[in-house]
GROMACS .gro file of C-alpha atoms in nm:
model
  358
    1MET     CA    1   2.907  -2.086   2.139
    2THR     CA    2   3.187  -2.268   1.966
    3HIS     CA    3   3.341  -2.586   2.097
    4PRO     CA    4   3.633  -2.810   2.017
    5ALA     CA    5   3.549  -3.121   1.824
    6LYS     CA    6   3.423  -3.412   2.028
    7ASP     CA    7   3.397  -3.783   1.965
    8PRO     CA    8   3.147  -3.876   1.693
    9PHE     CA    9   2.785  -3.852   1.798
   10PRO     CA   10   2.575  -4.169   1.805
   11ALA     CA   11   2.456  -4.271   1.462
   12ALA     CA   12   2.104  -4.177   1.357
   13PRO     CA   13   1.854  -4.464   1.333
   14ALA     CA   14   1.834  -4.655   1.006
   15VAL     CA   15   1.582  -4.538   0.749
   16LEU     CA   16   1.314  -4.790   0.660
   17THR     CA   17   1.017  -4.590   0.537
   18ARG     CA   18   0.929  -4.267   0.364
   19THR     CA   19   0.884  -3.926   0.533
   20ARG     CA   20   0.532  -3.788   0.571
   21ARG     CA   21   0.492  -3.410   0.581
   22GLN     CA   22   0.200  -3.184   0.663
   23VAL     CA   23   0.188  -2.808   0.651
   24LEU     CA   24  -0.037  -2.646   0.911
   25VAL     CA   25  -0.063  -2.267   0.894
   26GLY     CA   26  -0.062  -2.097   1.233
   27ALA     CA   27  -0.019  -2.419   1.426
   28GLY     CA   28   0.024  -2.402   1.798
   29ALA     CA   29   0.025  -2.673   2.059
   30ALA     CA   30  -0.318  -2.802   1.957
   31GLY     CA   31  -0.221  -2.812   1.589
   32PHE     CA   32   0.095  -3.006   1.660
   33GLY     CA   33  -0.100  -3.243   1.881
   34ALA     CA   34  -0.336  -3.314   1.596
   35LEU     CA   35  -0.038  -3.358   1.365
   36LEU     CA   36   0.120  -3.613   1.593
   37GLY     CA   37  -0.207  -3.797   1.615
   38SER     CA   38  -0.223  -3.819   1.238
   39LEU     CA   39   0.135  -3.945   1.219
   40GLY     CA   40   0.074  -4.216   1.473
   41SER     CA   41   0.347  -4.461   1.570
   42PRO     CA   42   0.452  -4.638   1.245
   43ALA     CA   43   0.754  -4.411   1.204
   44ILE     CA   44   0.886  -4.511   1.544
   45ALA     CA   45   0.814  -4.876   1.479
   46GLN     CA   46   0.991  -4.867   1.144
   47GLY     CA   47   1.302  -4.686   1.265
   48LEU     CA   48   1.241  -4.320   1.187
   49LYS     CA   49   1.240  -4.055   1.458
   50PRO     CA   50   0.944  -3.813   1.438
   51VAL     CA   51   1.065  -3.452   1.440
   52ARG     CA   52   0.862  -3.133   1.434
   53ILE     CA   53   0.991  -2.813   1.275
   54SER     CA   54   0.822  -2.475   1.321
   55GLU     CA   55   0.890  -2.239   1.031
   56ALA     CA   56   0.808  -1.868   1.052
   57ILE     CA   57   0.598  -1.863   0.737
   58HIS     CA   58   0.591  -2.074   0.423
   59LEU     CA   59   0.849  -1.914   0.190
   60GLY     CA   60   1.032  -2.024  -0.122
   61MET     CA   61   1.364  -1.913   0.025
   62TYR     CA   62   1.335  -2.192   0.284
   63ALA     CA   63   1.416  -2.431  -0.001
   64SER     CA   64   1.690  -2.601   0.203
   65VAL     CA   65   1.425  -2.746   0.433
   66TYR     CA   66   1.187  -2.843   0.154
   67ALA     CA   67   1.465  -3.004  -0.049
   68ALA     CA   68   1.564  -3.206   0.258
   69VAL     CA   69   1.203  -3.329   0.277
   70HIS     CA   70   1.132  -3.401  -0.088
   71GLY     CA   71   1.485  -3.505  -0.177
   72GLY     CA   72   1.466  -3.771   0.093
   73TYR     CA   73   1.756  -3.634   0.298
   74PHE     CA   74   1.570  -3.616   0.628
   75ARG     CA   75   1.458  -3.976   0.600
   76LYS     CA   76   1.805  -4.080   0.481
   77HIS     CA   77   1.934  -3.949   0.813
   78GLY     CA   78   1.664  -4.121   1.016
   79LEU     CA   79   1.411  -3.843   1.062
   80ASP     CA   80   1.038  -3.840   0.994
   81VAL     CA   81   0.983  -3.464   0.964
   82ALA     CA   82   0.665  -3.260   0.993
   83VAL     CA   83   0.690  -2.888   0.922
   84SER     CA   84   0.433  -2.640   1.048
   85SER     CA   85   0.411  -2.270   0.964
   86ALA     CA   86   0.382  -2.062   1.279
   87GLY     CA   87   0.237  -1.763   1.096
   88GLY     CA   88   0.502  -1.497   1.160
   89ILE     CA   89   0.871  -1.433   1.216
   90ALA     CA   90   0.824  -1.388   1.592
   91LEU     CA   91   0.605  -1.696   1.638
   92ALA     CA   92   0.825  -1.993   1.549
   93VAL     CA   93   1.056  -1.973   1.853
   94PRO     CA   94   0.768  -1.981   2.105
   95VAL     CA   95   0.653  -2.309   1.950
   96VAL     CA   96   0.997  -2.456   2.027
   97LEU     CA   97   1.000  -2.309   2.377
   98SER     CA   98   0.658  -2.461   2.445
   99GLY     CA   99   0.797  -2.804   2.358
  100ASN     CA  100   0.584  -2.843   2.047
  101ALA     CA  101   0.875  -2.844   1.802
  102SER     CA  102   1.242  -2.936   1.813
  103PHE     CA  103   1.363  -2.671   1.568
  104ALA     CA  104   1.249  -2.322   1.468
  105ILE     CA  105   1.322  -2.184   1.121
  106THR     CA  106   1.309  -1.805   1.143
  107GLY     CA  107   1.517  -1.490   1.167
  108ALA     CA  108   1.819  -1.536   1.389
  109GLY     CA  109   1.725  -1.222   1.580
  110MET     CA  110   1.425  -1.403   1.725
  111SER     CA  111   1.662  -1.632   1.915
  112VAL     CA  112   1.834  -1.324   2.057
  113ASN     CA  113   1.508  -1.166   2.170
  114ALA     CA  114   1.403  -1.486   2.343
  115THR     CA  115   1.744  -1.520   2.508
  116ASN     CA  116   1.719  -1.162   2.630
  117GLU     CA  117   1.397  -1.269   2.802
  118GLY     CA  118   1.558  -1.567   2.972
  119ALA     CA  119   1.540  -1.851   2.718
  120LYS     CA  120   1.843  -2.070   2.645
  121LEU     CA  121   1.872  -2.110   2.270
  122VAL     CA  122   2.139  -2.163   2.007
  123ASN     CA  123   2.153  -2.125   1.630
  124ILE     CA  124   2.269  -2.454   1.481
  125ALA     CA  125   2.241  -2.411   1.103
  126LYS     CA  126   2.209  -2.146   0.834
  127ILE     CA  127   1.894  -2.183   0.625
  128VAL     CA  128   1.896  -1.857   0.428
  129GLY     CA  129   2.237  -1.704   0.367
  130GLY     CA  130   2.157  -1.371   0.206
  131VAL     CA  131   1.892  -1.106   0.166
  132ALA     CA  132   1.651  -1.263  -0.080
  133MET     CA  133   1.454  -0.943  -0.124
  134TRP     CA  134   1.388  -0.709  -0.411
  135ALA     CA  135   1.220  -0.372  -0.458
  136VAL     CA  136   0.946  -0.408  -0.719
  137ALA     CA  137   0.788  -0.118  -0.911
  138LYS     CA  138   0.612  -0.017  -1.229
  139PRO     CA  139   0.823  -0.032  -1.547
  140GLY     CA  140   1.027   0.282  -1.594
  141THR     CA  141   1.057   0.358  -1.222
  142ASN     CA  142   1.399   0.512  -1.166
  143ILE     CA  143   1.531   0.333  -0.859
  144ARG     CA  144   1.884   0.212  -0.916
  145LYS     CA  145   2.059   0.315  -0.594
  146LEU     CA  146   1.969   0.367  -0.230
  147GLU     CA  147   1.948   0.745  -0.268
  148ASP     CA  148   1.657   0.691  -0.505
  149PHE     CA  149   1.442   0.566  -0.217
  150ARG     CA  150   1.438   0.911  -0.055
  151GLY     CA  151   1.084   1.044  -0.027
  152LYS     CA  152   0.932   0.720  -0.150
  153THR     CA  153   0.651   0.512   0.000
  154ILE     CA  154   0.738   0.143   0.027
  155ALA     CA  155   0.469  -0.123   0.054
  156THR     CA  156   0.578  -0.393   0.300
  157LEU     CA  157   0.453  -0.672   0.519
  158ARG     CA  158   0.384  -0.587   0.882
  159PHE     CA  159   0.663  -0.525   1.133
  160PRO     CA  160   0.887  -0.705   1.230
  161SER     CA  161   0.898  -0.834   0.875
  162SER     CA  162   1.228  -0.832   0.690
  163SER     CA  163   1.049  -0.638   0.417
  164ILE     CA  164   1.083  -0.338   0.652
  165GLN     CA  165   1.412  -0.430   0.818
  166THR     CA  166   1.596  -0.483   0.490
  167PRO     CA  167   1.549  -0.137   0.335
  168THR     CA  168   1.591   0.025   0.677
  169PHE     CA  169   1.926  -0.147   0.733
  170ALA     CA  170   2.039  -0.079   0.377
  171MET     CA  171   1.966   0.292   0.399
  172LYS     CA  172   2.118   0.338   0.744
  173GLU     CA  173   2.424   0.116   0.715
  174ARG     CA  174   2.501   0.121   0.344
  175GLY     CA  175   2.342   0.445   0.230
  176GLY     CA  176   2.434   0.659   0.530
  177PHE     CA  177   2.092   0.813   0.586
  178ASP     CA  178   1.793   0.755   0.813
  179PRO     CA  179   1.476   0.655   0.624
  180GLU     CA  180   1.242   0.864   0.839
  181SER     CA  181   1.456   1.176   0.805
  182ALA     CA  182   1.473   1.114   0.429
  183GLY     CA  183   1.094   1.107   0.400
  184VAL     CA  184   1.068   0.732   0.342
  185LYS     CA  185   0.732   0.590   0.448
  186PHE     CA  186   0.650   0.223   0.505
  187LEU     CA  187   0.299   0.117   0.412
  188GLN     CA  188   0.247  -0.199   0.616
  189LEU     CA  189  -0.002  -0.438   0.457
  190PRO     CA  190  -0.122  -0.798   0.483
  191ALA     CA  191   0.053  -1.060   0.272
  192GLY     CA  192  -0.039  -1.038  -0.095
  193ALA     CA  193  -0.147  -0.673  -0.090
  194GLN     CA  194   0.184  -0.507  -0.178
  195ALA     CA  195   0.162  -0.530  -0.557
  196GLN     CA  196  -0.184  -0.376  -0.565
  197ALA     CA  197  -0.061  -0.084  -0.353
  198VAL     CA  198   0.202  -0.011  -0.619
  199LEU     CA  199  -0.048  -0.046  -0.902
  200ASP     CA  200  -0.300   0.194  -0.750
  201GLY     CA  201  -0.037   0.450  -0.651
  202ARG     CA  202  -0.051   0.417  -0.273
  203ALA     CA  203   0.315   0.309  -0.283
  204ASP     CA  204   0.603   0.383  -0.517
  205VAL     CA  205   0.766   0.044  -0.470
  206ALA     CA  206   0.714  -0.277  -0.275
  207THR     CA  207   0.976  -0.489  -0.101
  208MET     CA  208   0.911  -0.856  -0.169
  209PHE     CA  209   1.037  -1.210  -0.127
  210GLU     CA  210   1.002  -1.471  -0.392
  211TRP     CA  211   0.751  -1.602  -0.505
  212ASP     CA  212   0.591  -1.258  -0.482
  213VAL     CA  213   0.855  -1.094  -0.702
  214SER     CA  214   0.788  -1.329  -0.993
  215ILE     CA  215   0.411  -1.320  -0.935
  216ALA     CA  216   0.419  -0.940  -0.944
  217LYS     CA  217   0.600  -0.952  -1.276
  218GLN     CA  218   0.384  -1.221  -1.435
  219LYS     CA  219   0.045  -1.113  -1.304
  220PHE     CA  220   0.075  -0.736  -1.257
  221GLY     CA  221   0.350  -0.634  -1.498
  222LEU     CA  222   0.573  -0.498  -1.223
  223GLU     CA  223   0.950  -0.530  -1.237
  224PRO     CA  224   1.227  -0.591  -0.983
  225VAL     CA  225   1.423  -0.264  -0.985
  226PHE     CA  226   1.662  -0.309  -0.694
  227ALA     CA  227   1.830  -0.615  -0.537
  228PHE     CA  228   1.920  -0.560  -0.172
  229ALA     CA  229   2.154  -0.858  -0.173
  230ASP     CA  230   2.388  -0.665  -0.402
  231ILE     CA  231   2.475  -0.414  -0.132
  232ILE     CA  232   2.424  -0.608   0.192
  233GLY     CA  233   2.617  -0.928   0.118
  234PRO     CA  234   2.613  -1.260   0.307
  235LEU     CA  235   2.457  -1.289   0.652
  236SER     CA  236   2.278  -1.547   0.864
  237TRP     CA  237   1.937  -1.417   0.760
  238THR     CA  238   1.740  -1.726   0.859
  239THR     CA  239   1.866  -2.001   1.087
  240ALA     CA  240   1.760  -2.323   1.252
  241ILE     CA  241   1.721  -2.262   1.625
  242ALA     CA  242   1.711  -2.517   1.906
  243THR     CA  243   1.715  -2.509   2.283
  244LYS     CA  244   2.043  -2.573   2.458
  245ALA     CA  245   1.863  -2.847   2.649
  246LEU     CA  246   1.792  -3.036   2.325
  247VAL     CA  247   2.151  -2.999   2.207
  248GLU     CA  248   2.278  -3.143   2.535
  249LYS     CA  249   2.014  -3.416   2.562
  250ASP     CA  250   2.003  -3.539   2.203
  251PRO     CA  251   2.310  -3.439   2.000
  252ALA     CA  252   2.244  -3.726   1.758
  253LEU     CA  253   1.912  -3.567   1.660
  254VAL     CA  254   2.075  -3.228   1.606
  255GLN     CA  255   2.350  -3.388   1.399
  256ALA     CA  256   2.101  -3.581   1.186
  257PHE     CA  257   1.907  -3.261   1.122
  258CYS     CA  258   2.221  -3.071   1.019
  259ASP     CA  259   2.340  -3.363   0.804
  260ALA     CA  260   2.013  -3.357   0.611
  261ILE     CA  261   2.024  -2.979   0.564
  262ALA     CA  262   2.389  -2.986   0.457
  263GLU     CA  263   2.330  -3.262   0.204
  264ALA     CA  264   2.023  -3.085   0.066
  265GLN     CA  265   2.210  -2.754   0.032
  266ALA     CA  266   2.499  -2.923  -0.146
  267ALA     CA  267   2.254  -3.087  -0.385
  268LEU     CA  268   2.070  -2.761  -0.456
  269GLN     CA  269   2.394  -2.602  -0.580
  270VAL     CA  270   2.415  -2.848  -0.867
  271ASP     CA  271   2.060  -2.974  -0.919
  272ARG     CA  272   1.800  -2.714  -1.012
  273GLU     CA  273   1.548  -2.992  -1.065
  274LEU     CA  274   1.560  -3.067  -0.690
  275PHE     CA  275   1.466  -2.705  -0.621
  276LEU     CA  276   1.180  -2.726  -0.872
  277LYS     CA  277   1.057  -3.063  -0.744
  278ALA     CA  278   1.052  -2.948  -0.382
  279SER     CA  279   0.896  -2.612  -0.465
  280PHE     CA  280   0.625  -2.760  -0.687
  281ALA     CA  281   0.533  -2.999  -0.406
  282GLU     CA  282   0.535  -2.734  -0.134
  283PHE     CA  283   0.355  -2.463  -0.330
  284PRO     CA  284   0.099  -2.634  -0.554
  285GLN     CA  285  -0.106  -2.314  -0.561
  286ILE     CA  286   0.179  -2.124  -0.732
  287ASP     CA  287   0.200  -2.133  -1.111
  288GLN     CA  288   0.498  -2.351  -1.203
  289ALA     CA  289   0.613  -2.085  -1.449
  290VAL     CA  290   0.647  -1.845  -1.153
  291ILE     CA  291   0.859  -2.096  -0.962
  292ARG     CA  292   1.080  -2.156  -1.264
  293ALA     CA  293   1.129  -1.781  -1.306
  294ALA     CA  294   1.206  -1.739  -0.936
  295ALA     CA  295   1.473  -2.009  -0.946
  296ASP     CA  296   1.721  -1.766  -1.102
  297ASN     CA  297   1.668  -1.510  -0.828
  298LEU     CA  298   1.704  -1.762  -0.547
  299LEU     CA  299   1.977  -1.985  -0.686
  300THR     CA  300   2.197  -1.757  -0.897
  301LYS     CA  301   2.115  -1.391  -0.828
  302SER     CA  302   2.142  -1.404  -0.450
  303THR     CA  303   2.308  -1.604  -0.174
  304ALA     CA  304   1.967  -1.705  -0.039
  305ILE     CA  305   2.034  -2.078  -0.071
  306PRO     CA  306   2.357  -2.143   0.122
  307LYS     CA  307   2.628  -2.375  -0.001
  308ASN     CA  308   2.643  -2.522   0.350
  309PRO     CA  309   2.474  -2.462   0.686
  310THR     CA  310   2.772  -2.324   0.881
  311ILE     CA  311   2.733  -1.978   1.034
  312SER     CA  312   3.043  -1.758   1.033
  313LYS     CA  313   3.112  -1.484   1.285
  314ALA     CA  314   3.108  -1.228   1.005
  315GLU     CA  315   2.765  -1.346   0.893
  316TRP     CA  316   2.636  -1.334   1.251
  317ASP     CA  317   2.777  -0.986   1.313
  318THR     CA  318   2.626  -0.855   0.990
  319ASN     CA  319   2.294  -1.005   1.086
  320MET     CA  320   2.304  -0.843   1.429
  321ALA     CA  321   2.371  -0.506   1.266
  322PHE     CA  322   2.082  -0.576   1.027
  323GLU     CA  323   1.842  -0.668   1.308
  324MET     CA  324   1.946  -0.368   1.520
  325ALA     CA  325   1.906  -0.121   1.234
  326GLY     CA  326   1.569  -0.270   1.143
  327GLY     CA  327   1.447  -0.249   1.502
  328SER     CA  328   1.364  -0.616   1.555
  329VAL     CA  329   1.647  -0.660   1.809
  330LYS     CA  330   1.712  -0.404   2.082
  331SER     CA  331   2.011  -0.571   2.247
  332PRO     CA  332   2.242  -0.796   2.040
  333ARG     CA  333   2.424  -1.102   2.167
  334SER     CA  334   2.756  -1.244   2.063
  335TYR     CA  335   2.834  -1.513   1.811
  336GLU     CA  336   3.015  -1.712   2.080
  337GLU     CA  337   2.703  -1.724   2.295
  338MET     CA  338   2.437  -1.774   2.030
  339VAL     CA  339   2.592  -2.001   1.768
  340ASP     CA  340   2.681  -2.368   1.812
  341ASN     CA  341   2.853  -2.450   1.485
  342ARG     CA  342   2.978  -2.802   1.573
  343PHE     CA  343   2.700  -2.990   1.401
  344ALA     CA  344   2.693  -2.782   1.084
  345GLU     CA  345   3.071  -2.796   1.055
  346ARG     CA  346   3.071  -3.173   1.094
  347ALA     CA  347   2.794  -3.209   0.835
  348THR     CA  348   2.964  -2.974   0.590
  349ALA     CA  349   3.293  -3.160   0.616
  350LYS     CA  350   3.118  -3.491   0.568
  351PHE     CA  351   2.945  -3.393   0.244
  352ALA     CA  352   3.241  -3.200   0.107
  353ALA     CA  353   3.445  -3.517   0.151
  354ALA     CA  354   3.173  -3.725  -0.010
  355LYS     CA  355   3.164  -3.490  -0.311
  356LYS     CA  356   3.541  -3.515  -0.359
  357SER     CA  357   3.533  -3.892  -0.346
  358SER     CA  358   3.244  -3.925  -0.594
   0.00000   0.00000   0.00000
C-alpha cells in the first residue's frame, strides 16, 4: 500500500557499540532462541536494538544486507542485527510470522502466498533488483537466444527455486513458447550438484546464481552462455518483508532498517571494495578469486544490486508475472496492497540528498 508522507518517525537509538552477526543455517524458533541467548543484553544496555533477519538462503546477491552489516550501516542506524538462513525461499516468511524475526529476505511472491493464506504482510524494501541468473554450459554450447533452449535439459535447484522460475518465465513471457511443449526438461538437484550434471551429460545447461557461476567456470571449466537479466529487465526479485503489525507498532525500527539498506546500496554503487569486504566475511569458504570474478556479474552485468530500496509498480507487476509464469504464485496481489514504499522512499531521499551535499 502507498501512503502520503507523514511526520518524521522517531529517531533510531544512538549507536555505541559494534554489531555482532551470526549465520545459522536452517534456523527456526529454537535456533533464534539460542542466538538471542548468545547475544545477551549488552546491545540493549549500550543503545543498540537487537533485530533478527531471516534470509531465504545465504546468497551473494543479498549483498545489500551483508554490506549493511560489514559496512557498519545497521549499527550506524541503531540496530544490532543477526541474520539467519531459513534454508529455502518458502521458509523465511514463516520465521517472521512465528515472531522469531522482524524481517524476511526472500522472493516477494512468498509474501503474496502467505497473504493469500490470511497473513498480513508488506514488502518494505528491494534487496535484489534484477534476475541475477545465468545459464552455464560446456564451452562451445550454442545457446544465445531463448529458442536455443528448446529440447534441452536444464539442471536447477528444487522447486520453487528461481532457477526454475526464471527460464520458465523467460520462455513463456519473452520467448512466446511453453517449456514443456518445447521439450524442455528441468533436472531438479540439491545445491552444488548442477555443474556436475552438465559435465556428465545429464543436463545440457544449468541455471545458476553467483557464486556458483564463477565457481563453475573456475573449477569445472564451464561458461556462462546466457544472461536472463538481458531479456527480463528490472523487477522486485527479492524484497524485505515485514508484518503490517510491526510497521504500525514500530515504524522507527522499519525506518532504521530501510535507512541502513539504502545507505549500503548507495555505497555499493561506488565502492567495490565494500562488496568484496562484505562478501569475503560472509563467505569465507569461497575462494576470493571467485568472489572477485563474480563482482562484475553482480555489480555491472546485472541490476542485482539495486541503486536504492524503493519498489516501483512496474517492478512489482513484472515480478508478479514472473512468479505466476514460474508457478510459485497462483493468485497475484496488487502493488497497492502489498508494497509500503514510505520507508524506502524516505531513506532514498535522505541519502540522495547526502550524496549531493558531499
